[in-house]
Structure formats: structure tokens, C-alpha cells
mmCIF file of C-alpha atoms in Angstrom:
data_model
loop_
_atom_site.group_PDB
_atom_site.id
_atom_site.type_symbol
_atom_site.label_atom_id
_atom_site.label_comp_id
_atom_site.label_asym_id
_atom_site.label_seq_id
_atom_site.Cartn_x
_atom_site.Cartn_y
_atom_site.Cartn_z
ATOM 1 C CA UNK A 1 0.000 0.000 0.000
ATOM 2 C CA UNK A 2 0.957 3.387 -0.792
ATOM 3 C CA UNK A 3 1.323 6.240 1.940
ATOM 4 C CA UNK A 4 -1.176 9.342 1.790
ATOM 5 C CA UNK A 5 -0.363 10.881 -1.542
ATOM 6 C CA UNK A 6 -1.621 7.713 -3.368
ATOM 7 C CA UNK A 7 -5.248 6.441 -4.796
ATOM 8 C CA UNK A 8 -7.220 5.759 -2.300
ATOM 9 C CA UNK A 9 -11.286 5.776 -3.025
ATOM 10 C CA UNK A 10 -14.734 4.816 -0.930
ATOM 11 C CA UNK A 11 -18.057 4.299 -2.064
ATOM 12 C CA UNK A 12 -18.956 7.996 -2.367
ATOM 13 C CA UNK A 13 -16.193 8.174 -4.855
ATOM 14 C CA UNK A 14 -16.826 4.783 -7.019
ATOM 15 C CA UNK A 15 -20.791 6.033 -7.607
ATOM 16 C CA UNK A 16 -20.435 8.918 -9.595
ATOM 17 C CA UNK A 17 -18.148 7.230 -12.318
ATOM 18 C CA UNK A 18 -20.779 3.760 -12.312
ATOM 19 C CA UNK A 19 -23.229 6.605 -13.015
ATOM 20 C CA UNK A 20 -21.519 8.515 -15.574
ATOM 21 C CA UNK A 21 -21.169 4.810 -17.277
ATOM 22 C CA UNK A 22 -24.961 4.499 -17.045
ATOM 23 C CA UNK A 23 -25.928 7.441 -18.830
ATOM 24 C CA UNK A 24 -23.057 6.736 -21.379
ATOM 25 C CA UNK A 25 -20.696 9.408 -20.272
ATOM 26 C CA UNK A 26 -16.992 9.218 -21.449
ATOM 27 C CA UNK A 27 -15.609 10.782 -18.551
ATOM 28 C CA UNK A 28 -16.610 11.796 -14.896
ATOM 29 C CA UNK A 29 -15.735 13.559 -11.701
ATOM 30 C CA UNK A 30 -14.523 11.813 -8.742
ATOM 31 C CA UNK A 31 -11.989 12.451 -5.809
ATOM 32 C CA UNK A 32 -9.252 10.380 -5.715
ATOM 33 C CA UNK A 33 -8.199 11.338 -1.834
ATOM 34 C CA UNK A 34 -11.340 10.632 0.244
ATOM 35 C CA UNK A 35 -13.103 13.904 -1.347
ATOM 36 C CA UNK A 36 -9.954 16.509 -0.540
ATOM 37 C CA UNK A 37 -9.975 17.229 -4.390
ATOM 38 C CA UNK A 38 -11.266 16.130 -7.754
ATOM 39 C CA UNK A 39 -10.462 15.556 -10.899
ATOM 40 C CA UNK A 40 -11.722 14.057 -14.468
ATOM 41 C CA UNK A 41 -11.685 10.804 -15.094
ATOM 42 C CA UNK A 42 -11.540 9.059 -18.575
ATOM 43 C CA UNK A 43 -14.167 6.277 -19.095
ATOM 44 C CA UNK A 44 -13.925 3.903 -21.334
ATOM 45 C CA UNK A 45 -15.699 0.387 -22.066
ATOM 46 C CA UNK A 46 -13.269 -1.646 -19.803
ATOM 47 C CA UNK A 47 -13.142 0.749 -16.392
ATOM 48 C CA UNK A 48 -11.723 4.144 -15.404
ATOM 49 C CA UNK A 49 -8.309 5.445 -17.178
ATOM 50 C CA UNK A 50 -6.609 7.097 -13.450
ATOM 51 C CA UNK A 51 -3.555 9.634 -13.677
ATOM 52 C CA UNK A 52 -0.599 7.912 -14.944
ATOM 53 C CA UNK A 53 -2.417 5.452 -16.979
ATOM 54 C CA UNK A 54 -3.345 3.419 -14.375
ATOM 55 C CA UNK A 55 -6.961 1.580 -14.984
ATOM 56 C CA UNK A 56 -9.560 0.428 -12.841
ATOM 57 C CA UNK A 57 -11.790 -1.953 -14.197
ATOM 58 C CA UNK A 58 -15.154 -2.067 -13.719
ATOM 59 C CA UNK A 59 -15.688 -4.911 -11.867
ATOM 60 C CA UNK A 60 -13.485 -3.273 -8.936
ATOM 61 C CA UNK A 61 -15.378 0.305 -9.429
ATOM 62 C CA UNK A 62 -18.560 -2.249 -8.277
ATOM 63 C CA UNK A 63 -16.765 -3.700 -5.470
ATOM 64 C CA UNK A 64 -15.559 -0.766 -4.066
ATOM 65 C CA UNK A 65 -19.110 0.901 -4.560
ATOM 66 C CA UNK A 66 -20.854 -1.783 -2.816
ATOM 67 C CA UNK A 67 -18.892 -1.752 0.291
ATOM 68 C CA UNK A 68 -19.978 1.256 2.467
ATOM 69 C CA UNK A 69 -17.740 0.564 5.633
ATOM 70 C CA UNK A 70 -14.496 0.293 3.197
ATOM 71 C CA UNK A 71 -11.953 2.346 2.043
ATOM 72 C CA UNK A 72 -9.503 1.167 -0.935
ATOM 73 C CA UNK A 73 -6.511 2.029 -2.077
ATOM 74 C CA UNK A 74 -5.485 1.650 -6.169
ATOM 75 C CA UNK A 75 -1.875 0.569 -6.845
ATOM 76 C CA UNK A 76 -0.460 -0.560 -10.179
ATOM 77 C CA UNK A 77 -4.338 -1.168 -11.266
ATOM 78 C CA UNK A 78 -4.674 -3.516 -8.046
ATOM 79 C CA UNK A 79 -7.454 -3.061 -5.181
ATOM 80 C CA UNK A 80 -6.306 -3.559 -1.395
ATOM 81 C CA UNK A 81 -9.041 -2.273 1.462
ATOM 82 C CA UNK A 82 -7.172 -0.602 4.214
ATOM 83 C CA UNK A 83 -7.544 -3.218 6.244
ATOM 84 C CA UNK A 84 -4.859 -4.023 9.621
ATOM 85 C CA UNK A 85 -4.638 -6.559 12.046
ATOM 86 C CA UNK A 86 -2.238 -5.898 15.396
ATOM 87 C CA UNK A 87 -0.940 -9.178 16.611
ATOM 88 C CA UNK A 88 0.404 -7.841 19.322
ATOM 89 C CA UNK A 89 -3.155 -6.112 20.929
ATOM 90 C CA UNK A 90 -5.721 -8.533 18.902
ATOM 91 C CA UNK A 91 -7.404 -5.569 17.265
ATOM 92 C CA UNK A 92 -8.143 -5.354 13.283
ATOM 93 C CA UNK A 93 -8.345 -1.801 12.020
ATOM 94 C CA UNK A 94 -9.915 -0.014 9.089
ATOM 95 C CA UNK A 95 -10.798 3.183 7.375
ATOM 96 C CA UNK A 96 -14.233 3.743 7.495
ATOM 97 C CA UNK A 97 -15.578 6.217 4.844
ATOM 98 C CA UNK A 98 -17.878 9.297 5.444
ATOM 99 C CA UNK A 99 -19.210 12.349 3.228
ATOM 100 C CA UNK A 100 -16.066 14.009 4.533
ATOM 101 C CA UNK A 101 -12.685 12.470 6.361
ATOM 102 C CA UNK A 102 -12.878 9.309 7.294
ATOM 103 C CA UNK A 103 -12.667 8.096 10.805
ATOM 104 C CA UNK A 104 -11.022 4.801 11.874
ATOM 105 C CA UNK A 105 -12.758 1.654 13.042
ATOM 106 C CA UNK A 106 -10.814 -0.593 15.966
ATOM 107 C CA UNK A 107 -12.290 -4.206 16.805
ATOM 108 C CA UNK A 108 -15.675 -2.497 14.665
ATOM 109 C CA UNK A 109 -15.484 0.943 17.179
ATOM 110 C CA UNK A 110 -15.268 4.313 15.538
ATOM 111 C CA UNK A 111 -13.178 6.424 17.293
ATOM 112 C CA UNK A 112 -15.335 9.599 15.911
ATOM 113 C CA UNK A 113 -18.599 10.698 16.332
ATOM 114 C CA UNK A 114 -20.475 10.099 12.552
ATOM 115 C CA UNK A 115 -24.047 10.485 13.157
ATOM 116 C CA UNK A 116 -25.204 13.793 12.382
ATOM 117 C CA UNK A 117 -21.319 15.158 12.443
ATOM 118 C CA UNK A 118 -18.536 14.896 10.530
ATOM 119 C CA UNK A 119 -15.254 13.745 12.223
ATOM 120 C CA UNK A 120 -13.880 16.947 11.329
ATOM 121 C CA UNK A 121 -16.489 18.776 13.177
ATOM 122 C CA UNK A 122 -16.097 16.504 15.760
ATOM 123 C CA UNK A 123 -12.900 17.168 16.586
ATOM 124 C CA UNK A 124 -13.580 20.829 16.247
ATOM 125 C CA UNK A 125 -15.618 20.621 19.026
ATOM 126 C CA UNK A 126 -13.041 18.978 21.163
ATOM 127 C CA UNK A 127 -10.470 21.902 20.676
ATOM 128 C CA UNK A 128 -13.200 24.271 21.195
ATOM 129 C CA UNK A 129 -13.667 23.267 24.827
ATOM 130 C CA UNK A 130 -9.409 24.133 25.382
ATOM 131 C CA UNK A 131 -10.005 27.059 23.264
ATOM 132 C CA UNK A 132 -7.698 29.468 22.897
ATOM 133 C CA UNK A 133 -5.017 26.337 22.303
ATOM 134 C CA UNK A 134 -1.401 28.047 23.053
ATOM 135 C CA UNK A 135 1.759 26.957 23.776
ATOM 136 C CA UNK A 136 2.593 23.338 24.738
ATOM 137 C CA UNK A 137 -0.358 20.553 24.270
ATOM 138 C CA UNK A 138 -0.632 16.798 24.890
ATOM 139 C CA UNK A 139 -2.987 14.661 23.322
ATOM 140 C CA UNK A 140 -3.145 11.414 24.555
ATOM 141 C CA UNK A 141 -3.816 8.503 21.696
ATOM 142 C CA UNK A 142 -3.500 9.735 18.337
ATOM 143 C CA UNK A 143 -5.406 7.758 15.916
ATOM 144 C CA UNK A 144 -5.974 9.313 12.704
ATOM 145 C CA UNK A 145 -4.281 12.300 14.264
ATOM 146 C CA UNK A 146 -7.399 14.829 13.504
ATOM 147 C CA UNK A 147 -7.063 15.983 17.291
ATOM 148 C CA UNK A 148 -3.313 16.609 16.857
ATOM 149 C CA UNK A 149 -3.637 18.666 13.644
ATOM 150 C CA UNK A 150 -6.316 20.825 14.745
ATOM 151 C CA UNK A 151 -4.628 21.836 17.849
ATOM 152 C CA UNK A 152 -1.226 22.484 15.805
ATOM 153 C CA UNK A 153 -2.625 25.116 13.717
ATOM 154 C CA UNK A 154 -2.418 27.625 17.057
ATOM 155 C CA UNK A 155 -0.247 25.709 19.405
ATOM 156 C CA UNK A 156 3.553 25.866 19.796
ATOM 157 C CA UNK A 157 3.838 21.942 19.960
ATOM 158 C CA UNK A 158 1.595 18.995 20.249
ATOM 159 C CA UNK A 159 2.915 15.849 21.741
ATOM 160 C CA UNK A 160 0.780 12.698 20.381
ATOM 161 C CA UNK A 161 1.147 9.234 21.703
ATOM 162 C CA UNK A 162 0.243 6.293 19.668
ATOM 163 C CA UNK A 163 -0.070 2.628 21.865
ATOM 164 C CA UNK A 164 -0.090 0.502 18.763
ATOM 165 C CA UNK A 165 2.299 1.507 15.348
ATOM 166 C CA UNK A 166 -0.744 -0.537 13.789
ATOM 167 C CA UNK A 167 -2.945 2.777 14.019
ATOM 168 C CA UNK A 168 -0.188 4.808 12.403
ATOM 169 C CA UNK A 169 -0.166 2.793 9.684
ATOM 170 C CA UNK A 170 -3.950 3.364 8.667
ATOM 171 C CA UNK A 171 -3.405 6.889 9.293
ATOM 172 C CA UNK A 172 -0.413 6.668 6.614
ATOM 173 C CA UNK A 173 -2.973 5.839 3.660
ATOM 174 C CA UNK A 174 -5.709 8.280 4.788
ATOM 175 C CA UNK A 175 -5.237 11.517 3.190
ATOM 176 C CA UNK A 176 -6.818 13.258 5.782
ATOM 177 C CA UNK A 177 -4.103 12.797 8.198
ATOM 178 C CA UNK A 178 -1.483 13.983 6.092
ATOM 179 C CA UNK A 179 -0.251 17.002 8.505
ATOM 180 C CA UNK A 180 0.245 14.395 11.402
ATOM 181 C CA UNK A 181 3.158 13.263 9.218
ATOM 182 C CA UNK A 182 4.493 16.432 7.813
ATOM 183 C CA UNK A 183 3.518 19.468 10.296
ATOM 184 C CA UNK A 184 6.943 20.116 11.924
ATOM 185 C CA UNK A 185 4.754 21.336 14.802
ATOM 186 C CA UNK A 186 3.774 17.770 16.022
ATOM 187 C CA UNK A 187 5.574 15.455 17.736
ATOM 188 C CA UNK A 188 4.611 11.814 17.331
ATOM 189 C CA UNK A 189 5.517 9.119 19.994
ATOM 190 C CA UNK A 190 4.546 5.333 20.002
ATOM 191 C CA UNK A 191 4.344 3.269 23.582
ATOM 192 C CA UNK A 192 1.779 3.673 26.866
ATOM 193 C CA UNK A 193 0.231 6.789 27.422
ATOM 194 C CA UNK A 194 0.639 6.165 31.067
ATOM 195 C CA UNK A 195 4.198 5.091 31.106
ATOM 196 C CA UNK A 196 5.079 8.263 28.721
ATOM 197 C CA UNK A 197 2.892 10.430 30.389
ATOM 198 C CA UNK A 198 4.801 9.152 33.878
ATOM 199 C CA UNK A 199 8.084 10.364 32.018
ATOM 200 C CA UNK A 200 7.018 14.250 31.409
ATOM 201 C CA UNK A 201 8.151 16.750 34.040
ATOM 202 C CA UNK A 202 5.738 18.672 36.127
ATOM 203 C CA UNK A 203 4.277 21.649 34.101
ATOM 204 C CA UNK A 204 5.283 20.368 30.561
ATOM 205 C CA UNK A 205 2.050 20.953 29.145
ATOM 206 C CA UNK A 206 -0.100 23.917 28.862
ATOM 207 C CA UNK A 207 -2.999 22.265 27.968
ATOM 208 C CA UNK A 208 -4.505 18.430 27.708
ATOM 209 C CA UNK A 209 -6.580 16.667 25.569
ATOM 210 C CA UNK A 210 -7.506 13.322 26.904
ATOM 211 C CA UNK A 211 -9.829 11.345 23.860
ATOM 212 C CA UNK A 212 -8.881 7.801 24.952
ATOM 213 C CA UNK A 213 -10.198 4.702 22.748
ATOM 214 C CA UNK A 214 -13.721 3.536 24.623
ATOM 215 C CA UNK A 215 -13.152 2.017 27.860
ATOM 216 C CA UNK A 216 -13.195 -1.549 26.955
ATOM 217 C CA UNK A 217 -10.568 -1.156 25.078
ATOM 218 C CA UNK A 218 -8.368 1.133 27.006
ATOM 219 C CA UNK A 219 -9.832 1.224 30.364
ATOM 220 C CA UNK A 220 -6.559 2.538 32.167
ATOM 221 C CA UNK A 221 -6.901 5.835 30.611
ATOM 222 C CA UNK A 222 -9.853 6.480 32.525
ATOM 223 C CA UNK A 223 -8.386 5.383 35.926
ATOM 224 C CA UNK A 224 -7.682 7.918 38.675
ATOM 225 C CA UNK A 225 -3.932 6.967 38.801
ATOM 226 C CA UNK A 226 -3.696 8.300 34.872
ATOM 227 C CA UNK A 227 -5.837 11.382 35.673
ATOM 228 C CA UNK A 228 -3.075 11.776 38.473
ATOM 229 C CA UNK A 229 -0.120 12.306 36.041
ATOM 230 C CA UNK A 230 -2.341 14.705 33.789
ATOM 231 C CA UNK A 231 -2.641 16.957 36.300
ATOM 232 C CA UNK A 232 0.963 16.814 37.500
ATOM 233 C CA UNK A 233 2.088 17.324 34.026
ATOM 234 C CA UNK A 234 -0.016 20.188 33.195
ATOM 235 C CA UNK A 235 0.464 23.762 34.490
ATOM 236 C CA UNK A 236 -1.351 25.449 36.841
ATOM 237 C CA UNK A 237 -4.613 26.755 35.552
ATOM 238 C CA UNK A 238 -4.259 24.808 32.400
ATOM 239 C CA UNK A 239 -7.473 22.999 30.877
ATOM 240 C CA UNK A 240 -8.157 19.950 30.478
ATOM 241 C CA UNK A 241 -10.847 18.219 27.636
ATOM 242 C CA UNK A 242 -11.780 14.324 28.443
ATOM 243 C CA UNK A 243 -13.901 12.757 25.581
ATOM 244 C CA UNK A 244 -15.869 10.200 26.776
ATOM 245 C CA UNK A 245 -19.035 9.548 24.475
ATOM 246 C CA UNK A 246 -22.434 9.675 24.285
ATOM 247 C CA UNK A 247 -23.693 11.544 27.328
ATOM 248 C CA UNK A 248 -27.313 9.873 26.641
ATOM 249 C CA UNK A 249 -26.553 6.786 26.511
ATOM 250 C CA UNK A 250 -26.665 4.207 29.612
ATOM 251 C CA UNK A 251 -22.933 3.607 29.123
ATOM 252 C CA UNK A 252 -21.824 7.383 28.413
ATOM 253 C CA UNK A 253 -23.950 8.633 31.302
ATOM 254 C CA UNK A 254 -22.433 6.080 34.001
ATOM 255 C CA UNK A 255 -18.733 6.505 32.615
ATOM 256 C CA UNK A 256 -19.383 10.194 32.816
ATOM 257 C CA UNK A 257 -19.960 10.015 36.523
ATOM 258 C CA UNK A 258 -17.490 7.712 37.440
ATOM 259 C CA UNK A 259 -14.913 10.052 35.024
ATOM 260 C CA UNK A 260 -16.245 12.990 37.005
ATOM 261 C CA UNK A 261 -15.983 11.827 40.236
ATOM 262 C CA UNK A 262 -12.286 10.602 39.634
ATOM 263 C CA UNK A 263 -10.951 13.830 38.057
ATOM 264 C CA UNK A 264 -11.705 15.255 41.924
ATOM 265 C CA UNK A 265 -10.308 13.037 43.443
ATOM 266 C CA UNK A 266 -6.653 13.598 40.902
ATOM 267 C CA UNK A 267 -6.988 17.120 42.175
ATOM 268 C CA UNK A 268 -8.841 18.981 39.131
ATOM 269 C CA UNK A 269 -11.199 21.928 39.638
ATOM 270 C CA UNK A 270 -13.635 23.534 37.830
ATOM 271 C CA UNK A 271 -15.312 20.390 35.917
ATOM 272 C CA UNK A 272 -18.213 20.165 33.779
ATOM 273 C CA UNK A 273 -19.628 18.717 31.573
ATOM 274 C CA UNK A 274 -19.857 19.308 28.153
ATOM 275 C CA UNK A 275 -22.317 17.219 26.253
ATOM 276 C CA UNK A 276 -21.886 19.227 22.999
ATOM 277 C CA UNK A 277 -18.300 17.539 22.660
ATOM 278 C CA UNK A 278 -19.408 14.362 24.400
ATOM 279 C CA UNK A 279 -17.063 15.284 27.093
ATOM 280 C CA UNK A 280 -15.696 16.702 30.325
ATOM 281 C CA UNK A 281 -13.606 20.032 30.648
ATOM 282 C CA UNK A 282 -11.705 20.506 33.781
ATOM 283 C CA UNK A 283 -9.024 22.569 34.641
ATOM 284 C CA UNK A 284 -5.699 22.392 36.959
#
């Protein structure tokens, strides 16, 4: 597979060229990056002529049209879904398209909100909670990096951790997540985000943004010990942002109180919730 300047395409982009062959068309426009831009395509009676001469038959423009939880990438004419398994945590993980950037399924679990949102506005709505985001900022499992990259574009630094390279490695392909790679502003680590965090001085960070995987799959990030070294390692005053989920739901509405109740107990101040980010904002 290719990294994040190649082919990659979704259902939303296979339609329109299987109905530009429908009404006979010879060519059609399509986004070959997820819908960041578009371009012509040639059509012809065999599949879809792509930049460089590379072709995609029809047969493939089907498959990747009828799959609506898929992403694909197109190399040297060949299909591969963006598709990873992790040995090493037993997850399998996957690009899962939208209207707009994609967000990233683990073990089936999106790790954006997608009903009635984008994941770009989701995320948005994260780093309005911290808002103004200056200086120094932690975010605590990267993903698809859409946290990181938002928060770049005003802070000094962010400092992403990763748990499983796996996770990177989606993010490589997804166009979307091309600054995580390239801003010189962000600062990628792999490993624990407790053990790491443990390793940060006192003060390091001006602001945090905890959006931790859902709590069956990473249930120490939501333990009073790890809310413990966020507050050491941010400085006095500075926010904090905790996604948790649906505030609604059963689930969301019991892990928001037991979230709550543990951020007192670390020593935070000022908390509240903030159901319009599916989250809790405290403060140091």
C-alpha cells in the first residue's frame, strides 16, 4: 500500500463514475483522496483510465461501490481495502468512509462521532472546549491524528502518543491525516500513554486533551492513577478536555460520573460537563 499521496477511493467516490457509465458518459468527476480534491476521469468500455495510466476496471469500481464501511486504495491497477490486524493487541483496524474524512474503526469501534457530524467537526468541538489552544499541548492517543492537527494550527507543539504503530499505519494511507506526518509542529511518539505520560516533568504541558479509545478497550486511561499524572504534568490553571461519548446513553452517562468523580479526586477543579463535545472540561 501506498502512503497518503496515493489512490485511495470509498463508495462515495466509485458512484459517480458507475453513473456517468450508465448514462453513457466518457468521462466523470470523482476524488481520488477521500473527497480533498477532484479531478476528471476518462471512461472507457473496460473501467476508469486514473492519472498515470493506471486503470480500474469495472468490476473493482462495483466492489468498491458496494462496500460502504471500506476504504480502498489503487496501486499498479490492483485493489487492497485498508484493512490491519495488530498481533500484538488482537485488534483489526480499518478506514471507514464518510461524506467528509474518514474516521477509523478498531475491533468495529469508531473512534469519531459520525451520526449527524462529521469527524472533522467533531474534533472541532473537542479543541473548542481548550479554546484558545497556546503553547505546549498533549494529546493522549492519536489515531488518525485529527485531534493533533487541529490543535497544531495555534499551538507551539503537540505531543501525540500512539499505543499501537498498527494505528499509524492506517493513518499513513488516509489523506486526511497527512499534517500528522508532515507538520513540523507535532511530535509523534509510540508506547503507553501512562508510562510516557509518567516520564514528562511537572508543568510540561499547557494544555490536555484526553480522547482515549472507549473504555473496553483502554480502560486505564480512565483510571484515577492516569488522571493523576495529567494533572501533574499540566500547568497550573491549564485545561483539560476528556472525551468520553455519548452523554445519553446508559454507558456514556455512568462513565461520565465515574470520570467525574475521579478527576476530583486527581486534584482537578472547575469540571463540567460538556455534552456538545461528548465530554468533560476541567481545569488544573
Amino acid at each position: 500500500m501506498k502512503g497518503p499521496n496515493g489512490i485511495i477511493l470509498s463508495h462515495f467516490q466509485a458512484e459517480p463514475l458507475l453513473l456517468a457509465r450508465r448514462q453513457s458518459q466518457r468521462e466523470a468527476s470523482t476524488s481520488l483522496d477521500l473527497g480533498l480534491s477532484h479531478v476528471e476521469v476518462a471512461l472507457d468500455g473496460e473501467g476508469a483510465v486514473l492519472p498515470g495510466g493506471r486503470r480500474l476496471a469495472w468490476p473493482d469500481v462495483e466492489r468498491i461501490a458496494g462496500d460502504e464501511n471500506a476504504c480502498f486504495t489503487v496501486e499498479d491497477s490492483r485493489l487492497e481495502k485498508v484493512q490491519f490486524y495488530s498481533e500484538e493487541f488482537g485488534r483489526v483496524y480499518s478506514l471507514l468512509p464518510t461524506k467528509g474524512a474518514p474516521t477509523m474503526l478498531v475491533s468495529g469501534i469508531a473512534m469519531h462521532r459520525i451520526k449527524g457530524i462529521d469527524p472533522q467537526e467533531d474534533t472541532r468541538r473537542k479543541i473548542r472546549v481548550v479554546a484558545p489552544v497556546r503553547g505546549r499541548v498533549l494529546d493522549t492517543a492519536t489515531g488518525l491524528g485529527y485531534t493533533a492537527i487541529e490543535a497544531a494550527k495555534t499551538a507551539a507543539e503537540v505531543v501525540t502518543i500512539e499505543l499501537d504503530p498498527t494505528a499509524l499505519a492506517v493513518a499513513r494511507l488516509n489523506p486526511w491525516s497527512r499534517a500528522l506526518f508532515e507538520s513540523p509542529k507535532i511530535r509523534q511518539l509510540i508506547g503507553d500513554a501512562l508510562e510516557m505520560v509518567r516520564a514528562f516533568p511537572d508543568g510540561s504541558f499547557d494544555c490536555v486533551i484526553h480522547d482515549p479509545p472507549a473504555m473496553s478497550l483502554a480502560g486505564e486511561l480512565y483510571s484515577g492513577a492516569f488522571y493523576a499524572q495529567l494533572l501533574r504534568v499540566l500547568k497550573p490553571g491549564g485545561p483539560l478536555f476528556h472525551y468520553i461519548g455519548d452523554p445519553e446513553s446508559r454507558s456514556g452517562a455512568t462513565t461520565t460520573a465515574g470520570v467525574i468523580r475521579r478527576l476530583e479526586e486527581a486534584g482537578f477543579r472547575d469540571i463540567a460537563r460538556r455534552p456538545e463535545a461528548f465530554g468533560v472540561a476541567a481545569r488544573k
